[in-house]
Coordinates of C-alpha atoms in Angstrom, one line a residue:
Chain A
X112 CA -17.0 45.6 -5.7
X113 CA -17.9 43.6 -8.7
X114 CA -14.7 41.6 -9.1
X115 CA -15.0 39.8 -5.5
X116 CA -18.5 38.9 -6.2
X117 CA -18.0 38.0 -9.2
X118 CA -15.2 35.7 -8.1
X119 CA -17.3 34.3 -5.3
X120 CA -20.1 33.7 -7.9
X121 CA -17.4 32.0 -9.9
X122 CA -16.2 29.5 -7.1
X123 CA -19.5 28.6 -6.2
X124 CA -20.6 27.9 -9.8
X125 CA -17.4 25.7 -10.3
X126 CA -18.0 23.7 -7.7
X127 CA -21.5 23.3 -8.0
X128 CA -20.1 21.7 -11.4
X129 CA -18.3 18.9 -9.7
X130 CA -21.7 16.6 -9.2
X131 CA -22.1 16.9 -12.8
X132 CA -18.3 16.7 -14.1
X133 CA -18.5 13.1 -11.9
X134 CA -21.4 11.6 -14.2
X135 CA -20.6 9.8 -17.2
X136 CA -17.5 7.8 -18.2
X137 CA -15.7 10.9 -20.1
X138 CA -13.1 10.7 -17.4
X139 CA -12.7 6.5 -17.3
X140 CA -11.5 7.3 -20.9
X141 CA -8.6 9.2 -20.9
X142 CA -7.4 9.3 -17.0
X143 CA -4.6 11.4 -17.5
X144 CA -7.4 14.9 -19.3
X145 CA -9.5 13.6 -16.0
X146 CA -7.1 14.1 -13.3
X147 CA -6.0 17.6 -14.8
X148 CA -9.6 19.0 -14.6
X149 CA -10.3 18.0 -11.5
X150 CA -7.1 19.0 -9.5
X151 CA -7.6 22.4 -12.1
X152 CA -11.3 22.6 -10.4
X153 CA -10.6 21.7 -7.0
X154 CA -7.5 24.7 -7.6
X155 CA -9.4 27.4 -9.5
X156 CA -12.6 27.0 -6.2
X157 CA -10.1 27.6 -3.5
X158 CA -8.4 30.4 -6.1
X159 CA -11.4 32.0 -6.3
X160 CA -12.4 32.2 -2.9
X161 CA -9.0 34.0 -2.2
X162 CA -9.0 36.2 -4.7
X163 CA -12.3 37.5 -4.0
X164 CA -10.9 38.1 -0.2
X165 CA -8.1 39.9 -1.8
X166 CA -10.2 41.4 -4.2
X167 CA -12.4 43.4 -1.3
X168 CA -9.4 44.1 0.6
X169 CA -7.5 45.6 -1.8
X170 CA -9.1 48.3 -4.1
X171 CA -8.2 48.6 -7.1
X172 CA -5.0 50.6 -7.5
X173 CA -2.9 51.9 -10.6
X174 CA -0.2 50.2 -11.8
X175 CA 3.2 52.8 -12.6
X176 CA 6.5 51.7 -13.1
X177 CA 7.4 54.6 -10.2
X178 CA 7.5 53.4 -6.5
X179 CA 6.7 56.5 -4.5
X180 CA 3.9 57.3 -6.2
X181 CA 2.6 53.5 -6.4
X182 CA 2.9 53.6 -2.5
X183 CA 1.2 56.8 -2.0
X184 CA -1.6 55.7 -4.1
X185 CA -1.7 52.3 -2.0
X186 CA -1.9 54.9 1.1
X187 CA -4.5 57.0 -0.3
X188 CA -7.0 54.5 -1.7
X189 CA -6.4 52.8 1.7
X190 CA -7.3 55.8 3.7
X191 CA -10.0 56.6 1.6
X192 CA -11.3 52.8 2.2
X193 CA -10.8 52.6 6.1
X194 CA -11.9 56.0 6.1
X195 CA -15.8 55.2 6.1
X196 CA -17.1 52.0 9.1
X197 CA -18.5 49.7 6.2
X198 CA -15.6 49.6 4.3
X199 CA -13.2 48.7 6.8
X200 CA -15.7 45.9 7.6
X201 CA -15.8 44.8 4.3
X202 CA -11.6 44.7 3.6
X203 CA -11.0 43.2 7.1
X204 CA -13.3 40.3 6.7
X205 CA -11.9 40.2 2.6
X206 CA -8.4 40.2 4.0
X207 CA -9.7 37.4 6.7
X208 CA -11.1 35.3 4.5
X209 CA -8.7 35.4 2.0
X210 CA -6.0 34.6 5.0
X211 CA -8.2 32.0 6.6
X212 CA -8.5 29.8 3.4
X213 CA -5.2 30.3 2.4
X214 CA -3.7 29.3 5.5
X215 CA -5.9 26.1 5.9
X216 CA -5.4 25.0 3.0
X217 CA -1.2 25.1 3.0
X218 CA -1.4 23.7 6.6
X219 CA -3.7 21.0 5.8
X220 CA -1.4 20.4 2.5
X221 CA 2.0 20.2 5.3
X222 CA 0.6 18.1 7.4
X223 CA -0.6 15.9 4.8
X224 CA 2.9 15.5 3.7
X225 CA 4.2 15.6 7.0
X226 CA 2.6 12.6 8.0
X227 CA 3.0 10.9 4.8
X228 CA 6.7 11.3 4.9
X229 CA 7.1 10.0 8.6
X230 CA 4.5 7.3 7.9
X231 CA 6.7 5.9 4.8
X232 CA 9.8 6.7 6.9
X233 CA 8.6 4.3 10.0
X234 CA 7.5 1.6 6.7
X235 CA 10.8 1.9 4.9
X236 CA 12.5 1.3 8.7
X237 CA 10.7 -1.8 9.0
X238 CA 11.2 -2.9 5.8
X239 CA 14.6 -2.6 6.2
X240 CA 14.4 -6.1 8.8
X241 CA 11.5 -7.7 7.1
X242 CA 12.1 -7.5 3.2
X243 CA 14.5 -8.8 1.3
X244 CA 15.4 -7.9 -2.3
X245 CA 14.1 -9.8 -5.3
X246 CA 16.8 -10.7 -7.2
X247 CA 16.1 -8.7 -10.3
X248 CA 16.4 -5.8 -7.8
X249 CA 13.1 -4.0 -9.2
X250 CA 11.2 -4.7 -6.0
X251 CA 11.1 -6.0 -2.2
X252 CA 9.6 -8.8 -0.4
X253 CA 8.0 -9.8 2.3
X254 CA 7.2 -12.9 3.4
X255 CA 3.6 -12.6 4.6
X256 CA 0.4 -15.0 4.1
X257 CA -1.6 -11.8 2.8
X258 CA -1.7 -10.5 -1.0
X259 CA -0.4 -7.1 -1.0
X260 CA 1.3 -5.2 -3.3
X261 CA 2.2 -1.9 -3.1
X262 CA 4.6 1.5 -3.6
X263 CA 6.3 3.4 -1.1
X264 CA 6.7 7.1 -3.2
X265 CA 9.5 9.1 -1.8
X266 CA 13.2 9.8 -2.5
X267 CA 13.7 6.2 -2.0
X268 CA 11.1 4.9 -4.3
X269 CA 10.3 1.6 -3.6
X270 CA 8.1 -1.3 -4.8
X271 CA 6.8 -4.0 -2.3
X272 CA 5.0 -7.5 -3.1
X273 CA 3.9 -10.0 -0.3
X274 CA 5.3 -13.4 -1.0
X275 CA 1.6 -14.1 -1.1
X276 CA 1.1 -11.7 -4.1
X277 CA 4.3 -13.1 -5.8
X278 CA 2.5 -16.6 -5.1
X279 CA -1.0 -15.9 -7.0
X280 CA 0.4 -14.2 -9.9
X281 CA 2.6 -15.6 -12.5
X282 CA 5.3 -14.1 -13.9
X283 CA 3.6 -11.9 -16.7
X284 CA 1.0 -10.5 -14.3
X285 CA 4.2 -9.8 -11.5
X286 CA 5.5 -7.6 -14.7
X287 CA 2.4 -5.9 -15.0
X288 CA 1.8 -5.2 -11.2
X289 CA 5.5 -3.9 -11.6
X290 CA 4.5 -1.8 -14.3
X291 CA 1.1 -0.3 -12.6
X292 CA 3.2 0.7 -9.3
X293 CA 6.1 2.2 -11.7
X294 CA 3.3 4.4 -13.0
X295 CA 2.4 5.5 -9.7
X296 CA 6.0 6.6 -8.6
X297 CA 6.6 8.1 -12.0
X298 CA 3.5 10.2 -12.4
X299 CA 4.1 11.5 -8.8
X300 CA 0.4 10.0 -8.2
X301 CA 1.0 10.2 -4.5
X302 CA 1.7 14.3 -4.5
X303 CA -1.6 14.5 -6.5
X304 CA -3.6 12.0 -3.7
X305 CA -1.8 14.1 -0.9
X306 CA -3.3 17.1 -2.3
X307 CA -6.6 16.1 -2.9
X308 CA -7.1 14.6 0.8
X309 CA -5.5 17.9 2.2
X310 CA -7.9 20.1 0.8
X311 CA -10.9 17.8 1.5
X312 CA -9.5 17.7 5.0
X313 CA -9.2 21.1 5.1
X314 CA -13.0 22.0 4.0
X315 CA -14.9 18.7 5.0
X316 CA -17.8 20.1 3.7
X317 CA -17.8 21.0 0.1
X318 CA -18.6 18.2 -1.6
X319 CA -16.5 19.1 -4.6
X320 CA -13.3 18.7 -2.8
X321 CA -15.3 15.1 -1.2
X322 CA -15.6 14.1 -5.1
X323 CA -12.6 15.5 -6.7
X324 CA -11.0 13.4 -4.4
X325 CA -12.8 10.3 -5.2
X326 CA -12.4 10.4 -8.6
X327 CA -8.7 11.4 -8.4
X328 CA -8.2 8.4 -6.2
X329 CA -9.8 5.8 -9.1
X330 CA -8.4 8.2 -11.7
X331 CA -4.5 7.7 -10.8
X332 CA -5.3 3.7 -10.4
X333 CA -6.9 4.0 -14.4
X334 CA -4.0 6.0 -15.7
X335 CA -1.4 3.3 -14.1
X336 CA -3.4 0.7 -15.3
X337 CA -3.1 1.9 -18.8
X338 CA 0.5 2.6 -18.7
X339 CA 0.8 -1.0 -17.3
X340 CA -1.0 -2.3 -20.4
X341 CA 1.2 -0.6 -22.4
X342 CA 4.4 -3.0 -21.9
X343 CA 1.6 -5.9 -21.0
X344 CA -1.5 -6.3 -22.4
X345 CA -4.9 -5.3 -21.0
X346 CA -6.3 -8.4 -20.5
X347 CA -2.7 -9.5 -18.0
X348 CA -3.3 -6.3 -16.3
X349 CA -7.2 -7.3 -14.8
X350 CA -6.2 -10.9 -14.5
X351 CA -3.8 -9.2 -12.0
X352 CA -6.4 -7.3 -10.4
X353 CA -8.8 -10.1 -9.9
X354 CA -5.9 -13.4 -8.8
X355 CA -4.7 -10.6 -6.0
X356 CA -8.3 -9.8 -4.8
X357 CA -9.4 -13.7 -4.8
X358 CA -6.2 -14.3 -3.0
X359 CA -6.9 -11.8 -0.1
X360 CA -10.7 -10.8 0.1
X361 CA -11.8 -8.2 2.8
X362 CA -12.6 -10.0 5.9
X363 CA -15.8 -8.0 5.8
X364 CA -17.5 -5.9 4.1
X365 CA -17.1 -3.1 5.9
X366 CA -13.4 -3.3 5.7
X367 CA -13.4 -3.5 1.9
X368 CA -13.8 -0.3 -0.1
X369 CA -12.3 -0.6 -2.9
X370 CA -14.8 -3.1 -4.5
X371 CA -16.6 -0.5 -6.6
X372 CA -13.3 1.4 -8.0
X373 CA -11.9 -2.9 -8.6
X374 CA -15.1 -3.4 -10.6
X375 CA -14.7 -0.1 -12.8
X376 CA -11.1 -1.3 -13.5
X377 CA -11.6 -4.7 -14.8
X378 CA -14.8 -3.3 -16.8
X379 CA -12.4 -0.7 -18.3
X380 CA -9.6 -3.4 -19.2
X381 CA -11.5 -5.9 -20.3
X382 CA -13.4 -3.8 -23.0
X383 CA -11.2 -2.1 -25.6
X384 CA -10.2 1.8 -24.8
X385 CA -12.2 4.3 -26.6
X386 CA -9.9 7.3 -25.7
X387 CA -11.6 10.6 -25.7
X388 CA -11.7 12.5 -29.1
X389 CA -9.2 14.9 -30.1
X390 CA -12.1 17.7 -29.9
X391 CA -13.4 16.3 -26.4
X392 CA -9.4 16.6 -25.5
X393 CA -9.0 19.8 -26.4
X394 CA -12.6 21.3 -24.8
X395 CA -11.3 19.8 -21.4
X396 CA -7.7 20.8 -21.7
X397 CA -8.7 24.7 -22.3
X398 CA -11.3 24.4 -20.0
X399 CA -9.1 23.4 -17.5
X400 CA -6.7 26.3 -18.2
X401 CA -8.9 28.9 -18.0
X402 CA -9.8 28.0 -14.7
X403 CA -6.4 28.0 -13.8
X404 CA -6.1 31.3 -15.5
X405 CA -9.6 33.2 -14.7
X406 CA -9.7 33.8 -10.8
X407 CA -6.7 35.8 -11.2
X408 CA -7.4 37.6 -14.1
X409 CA -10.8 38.5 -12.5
X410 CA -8.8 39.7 -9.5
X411 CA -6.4 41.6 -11.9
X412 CA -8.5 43.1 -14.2
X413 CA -9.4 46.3 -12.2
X414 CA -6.5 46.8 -11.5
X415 CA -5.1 46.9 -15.2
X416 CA -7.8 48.8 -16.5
X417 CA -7.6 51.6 -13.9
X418 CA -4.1 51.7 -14.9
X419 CA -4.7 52.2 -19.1
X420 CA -7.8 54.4 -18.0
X421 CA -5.7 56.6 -16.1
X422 CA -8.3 57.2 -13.4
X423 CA -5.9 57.6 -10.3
X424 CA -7.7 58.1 -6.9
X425 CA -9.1 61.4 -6.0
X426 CA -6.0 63.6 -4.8
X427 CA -3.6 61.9 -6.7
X428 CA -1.0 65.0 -7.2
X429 CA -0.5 65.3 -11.0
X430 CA 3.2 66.9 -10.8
X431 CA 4.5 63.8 -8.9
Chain B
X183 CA 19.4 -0.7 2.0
X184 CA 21.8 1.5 3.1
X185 CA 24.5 0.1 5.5
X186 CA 23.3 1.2 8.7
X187 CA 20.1 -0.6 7.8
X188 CA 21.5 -3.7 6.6
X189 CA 23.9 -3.6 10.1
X190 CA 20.7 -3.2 12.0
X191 CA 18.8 -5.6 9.7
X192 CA 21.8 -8.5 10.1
X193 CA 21.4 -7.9 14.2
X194 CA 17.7 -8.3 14.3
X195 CA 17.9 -11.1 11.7
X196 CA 21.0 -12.8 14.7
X197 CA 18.2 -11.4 17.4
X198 CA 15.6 -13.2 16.3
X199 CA 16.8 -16.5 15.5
X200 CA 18.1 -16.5 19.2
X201 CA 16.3 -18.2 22.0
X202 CA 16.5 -16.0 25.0
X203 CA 18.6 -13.2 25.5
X204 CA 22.2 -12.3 23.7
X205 CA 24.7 -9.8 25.1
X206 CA 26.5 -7.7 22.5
X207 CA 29.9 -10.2 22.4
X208 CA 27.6 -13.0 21.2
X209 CA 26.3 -11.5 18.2
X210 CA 30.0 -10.0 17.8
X211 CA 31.3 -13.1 17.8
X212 CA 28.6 -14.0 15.0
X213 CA 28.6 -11.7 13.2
X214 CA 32.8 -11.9 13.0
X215 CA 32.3 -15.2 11.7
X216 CA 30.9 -13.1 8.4
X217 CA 33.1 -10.3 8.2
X218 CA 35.0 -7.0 10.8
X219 CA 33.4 -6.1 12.9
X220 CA 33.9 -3.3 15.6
X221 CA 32.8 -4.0 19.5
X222 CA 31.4 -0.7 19.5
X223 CA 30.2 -0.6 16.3
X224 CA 27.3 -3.1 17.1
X225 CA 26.8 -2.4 20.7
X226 CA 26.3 1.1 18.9
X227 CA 23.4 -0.2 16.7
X228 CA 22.3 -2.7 19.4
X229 CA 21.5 0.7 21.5
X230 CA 20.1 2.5 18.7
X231 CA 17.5 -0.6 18.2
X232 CA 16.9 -0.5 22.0
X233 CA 16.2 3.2 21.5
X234 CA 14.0 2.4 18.7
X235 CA 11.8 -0.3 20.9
X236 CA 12.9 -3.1 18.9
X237 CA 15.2 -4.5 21.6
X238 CA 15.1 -4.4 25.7
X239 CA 18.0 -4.6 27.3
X240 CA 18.6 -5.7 31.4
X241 CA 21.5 -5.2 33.6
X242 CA 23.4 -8.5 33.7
X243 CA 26.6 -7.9 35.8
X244 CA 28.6 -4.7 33.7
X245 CA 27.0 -5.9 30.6
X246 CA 23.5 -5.6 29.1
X247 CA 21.7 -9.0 28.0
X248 CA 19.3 -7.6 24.7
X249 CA 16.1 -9.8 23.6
X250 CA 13.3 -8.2 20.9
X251 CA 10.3 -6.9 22.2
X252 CA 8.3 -8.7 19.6
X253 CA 9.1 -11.8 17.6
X254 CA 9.6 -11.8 14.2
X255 CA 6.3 -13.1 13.3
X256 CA 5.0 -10.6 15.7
X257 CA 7.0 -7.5 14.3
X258 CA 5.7 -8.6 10.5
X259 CA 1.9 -9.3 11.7
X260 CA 2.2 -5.7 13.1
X261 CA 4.0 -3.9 10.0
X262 CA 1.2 -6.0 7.4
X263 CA -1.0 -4.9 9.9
X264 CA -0.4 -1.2 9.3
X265 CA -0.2 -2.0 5.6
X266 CA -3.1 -3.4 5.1
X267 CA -5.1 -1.2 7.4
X268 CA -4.4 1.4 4.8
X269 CA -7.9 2.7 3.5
X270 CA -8.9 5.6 1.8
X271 CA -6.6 8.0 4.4
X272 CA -3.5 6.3 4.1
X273 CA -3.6 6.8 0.1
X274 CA -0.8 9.8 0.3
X275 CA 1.7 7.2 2.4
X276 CA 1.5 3.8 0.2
X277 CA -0.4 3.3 -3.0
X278 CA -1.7 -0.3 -3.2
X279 CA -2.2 -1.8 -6.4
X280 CA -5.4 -3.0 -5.0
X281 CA -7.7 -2.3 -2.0
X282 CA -8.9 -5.1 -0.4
X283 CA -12.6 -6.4 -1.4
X284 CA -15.3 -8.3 0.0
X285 CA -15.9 -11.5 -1.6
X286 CA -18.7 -11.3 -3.3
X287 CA -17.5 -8.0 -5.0
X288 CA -14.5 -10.8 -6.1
X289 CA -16.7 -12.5 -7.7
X290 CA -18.3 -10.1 -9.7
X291 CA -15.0 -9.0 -11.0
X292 CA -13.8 -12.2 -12.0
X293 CA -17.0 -13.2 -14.1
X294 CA -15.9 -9.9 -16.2
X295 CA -13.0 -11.1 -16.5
X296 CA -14.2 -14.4 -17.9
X297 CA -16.4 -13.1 -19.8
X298 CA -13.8 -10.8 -21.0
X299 CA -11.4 -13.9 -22.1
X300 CA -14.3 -15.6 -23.7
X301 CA -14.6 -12.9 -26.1
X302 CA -10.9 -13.0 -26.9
X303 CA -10.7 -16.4 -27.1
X304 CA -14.0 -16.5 -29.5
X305 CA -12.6 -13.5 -32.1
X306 CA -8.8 -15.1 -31.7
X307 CA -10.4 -18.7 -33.1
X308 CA -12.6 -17.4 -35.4
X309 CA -9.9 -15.1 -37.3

């Protein structure tokens, strides 16, 4: 009984951690050790809720290299479980829960993608009659009278300016744009936005998943901004960001939500980087593989340690 | 593009520059002018973009007279549209490089950035 609670103990305690993990600029400074701890948190909550499920439905059984007996013991310690009325209560709503969220959460992920994937499909259809090619072939345009400039992530991976956008930037802030949307399509930043939104759609109301996915959305914007910098320079890239918002601001206020995550940006480009410390580094990289590494070791642990101890449930016939 | 989508693409392109309705030998015979062309090879697509809601087509005698449902201005406004409408739920589909911002956020960003410039521009003159 102590591994699921102390699993469940453990997935509430992470994500009570999330309002504090978003405080402070820790994550501004390196984007890349940012967006691995929080897609590792957001993992390791739903992780332990599931293993804790498991956890009460299956009690803890013996490991041995021999089949028949492994099953048998899987029968007995079964029997022995559904055998009184509060234990079957307990591993049918351990085995529902861990079900329910697991199910949720991979639906939620497919039809995340789903959509996504017919969404770009429709876009890339469309495209197909309005664009035409630039002729350095890195990108398509479109003649329209608002700034946008964007990336279409898929098998066909493909980068879109308005001729708007090609209008208010010159030709070293095009190159950085470029560079930003590369980053996007290399880094896969799409799979790690698709994620985040499918498990905050798929539990509305934890607000862990509600911030993870905030900050992974400004996160994956700061990491391509910094990769743009790399081949421009830092100052080019927030130019960028500031000609294409004066050339196509929100009709209203309402409509424009990305003025806070703009203003972070520039801030963080116009200032020189102060990357996180080697030591800072390394706390959030091992941080963020024990959690990928502790709900199921929890889970496991029983299980292994009835094995070494040898403590095989009652009736467990000694010739077999 | 692949070459469906540039046949499709060339047709619409020949659709829209039209004024009125076209039967399939009229942008045959204009597209020929370019290159081969099959009969059935574009009456093929023209169906396909019918099917797709780009086109209508009307009985004209044995032959169907095509005209786009939406102009080309129209059919852009609409994909922009859809673009721009993006927002916070859209972020899996297209990743813009920017979200669109109210104007006085704009220009709070760009007296950063000035300010920003101004201090390079001081440290550059004074090394």
């Amino acid at each position: 009984m102590s591994a699921p609670l102390l699993l469940l103990v453990y997935a509430v305690a992470a994500a009570a951690v999330a309002p504090l993990l978003s405080r402070g600029t820790w994550s501004d400074r390196s984007p890349r050790v940012g967006i691995l701890v929080w897609q590792t948190l957001s993992a390791t909550i739903i992780a332990g809720i599931v293993f804790a499920g498991v956890a009460l439905a299956v009690p803890a059984m013996p490991f041995t290299s021999n089949l028949a007996d492994f099953l048998r013991a899987c029968v007995m310690t079964l029997q022995e479980q559904y055998s009184t009325p509060g234990g079957a209560i307990v591993t049918t709503a351990g085995a529902l829960t861990a079900a329910a969220v697991a199910a949720r959460t991979g639906f939620c992920l497919l039809a995340e993608l789903l959509s996504a994937h017919r969404a770009r499909r429709q876009q890339l259809q469309s495209l197909a009659l309005l664009a035409r090619r630039d002729s350095s072939g890195q990108f398509l345009v479109v003649e329209h009278a608002d700034a946008a400039a964007y990336c279409l992530p898929g098998r066909r991976n493909e980068i879109v300016f308005t001729s708007a956008a090609l209008g208010a930037l010159d030709k070293d802030q095009q190159a950085a744009v470029l560079a930003h949307e590369m980053a996007h399509l290399r880094g896969r930043h799409h799979l790690i936005l698709a994620a985040a939104n499918a498990i905050h759609r798929a539990f509305p109301r934890v607000p862990a998943f509600r911030i993870a996915r905030t900050e992974l959305m400004r996160l994956v914007e700061m990491d391509a901004d910094d990769r743009a910098a790399h081949s421009s320079s830092r100052l080019t890239v927030a130019t960028a960001v500031v000609r294409l918002a004066e050339a196509n601001p929100a009709p209203s206020a309402a409509l424009g939500a990305g003025g806070a995550s703009a203003l972070a940006r520039v801030r963080r480009l116009a200032s020189p980087t102060v990357p996180l410390g080697v030591l800072r580094t390394a706390l959030a990289v091992t941080a963020a593989a024990a959690m990928l590494v502790l709900p199921l070791t929890v889970a496991a642990a029983p299980a292994v340690s009835s094995a070494y101890a040898q403590t095989c449930p009652t009736g467990f016939p000694a010739s077999a | 593009m692949h070459r469906l989508g540039q046949l499709e693409s060339a047709i619409m392109e020949r659709m829209w520059s039209y004024q009125g309705a076209a039967a399939v030998r009229d942008i045959l015979e204009d597209i020929q002018r370019d290159r081969e062309i099959a009969y059935m090879t574009v009456k093929t697509v023209m169906d396909t973009l019918n099917r797709k809601g780009l086109l209508v087509r009307e009985q004209d005698g044995r032959a169907f007279r095509y005209r786009p449902t939406k102009t080309r201005e129209q059919y852009a406004a609409a994909h922009m549209g859809e673009v721009l409408a993006g927002g916070s739920d859209r972020t899996a589909t297209l990743l813009h490089f920017l979200e669109q911002i109210p104007a006085d956020e704009v220009a709070q960003l760009r007296v950063v950035l000035d300010q920003a410039a101004q201090i390079k521009a001081q440290t550059q003159a004074s090394e």
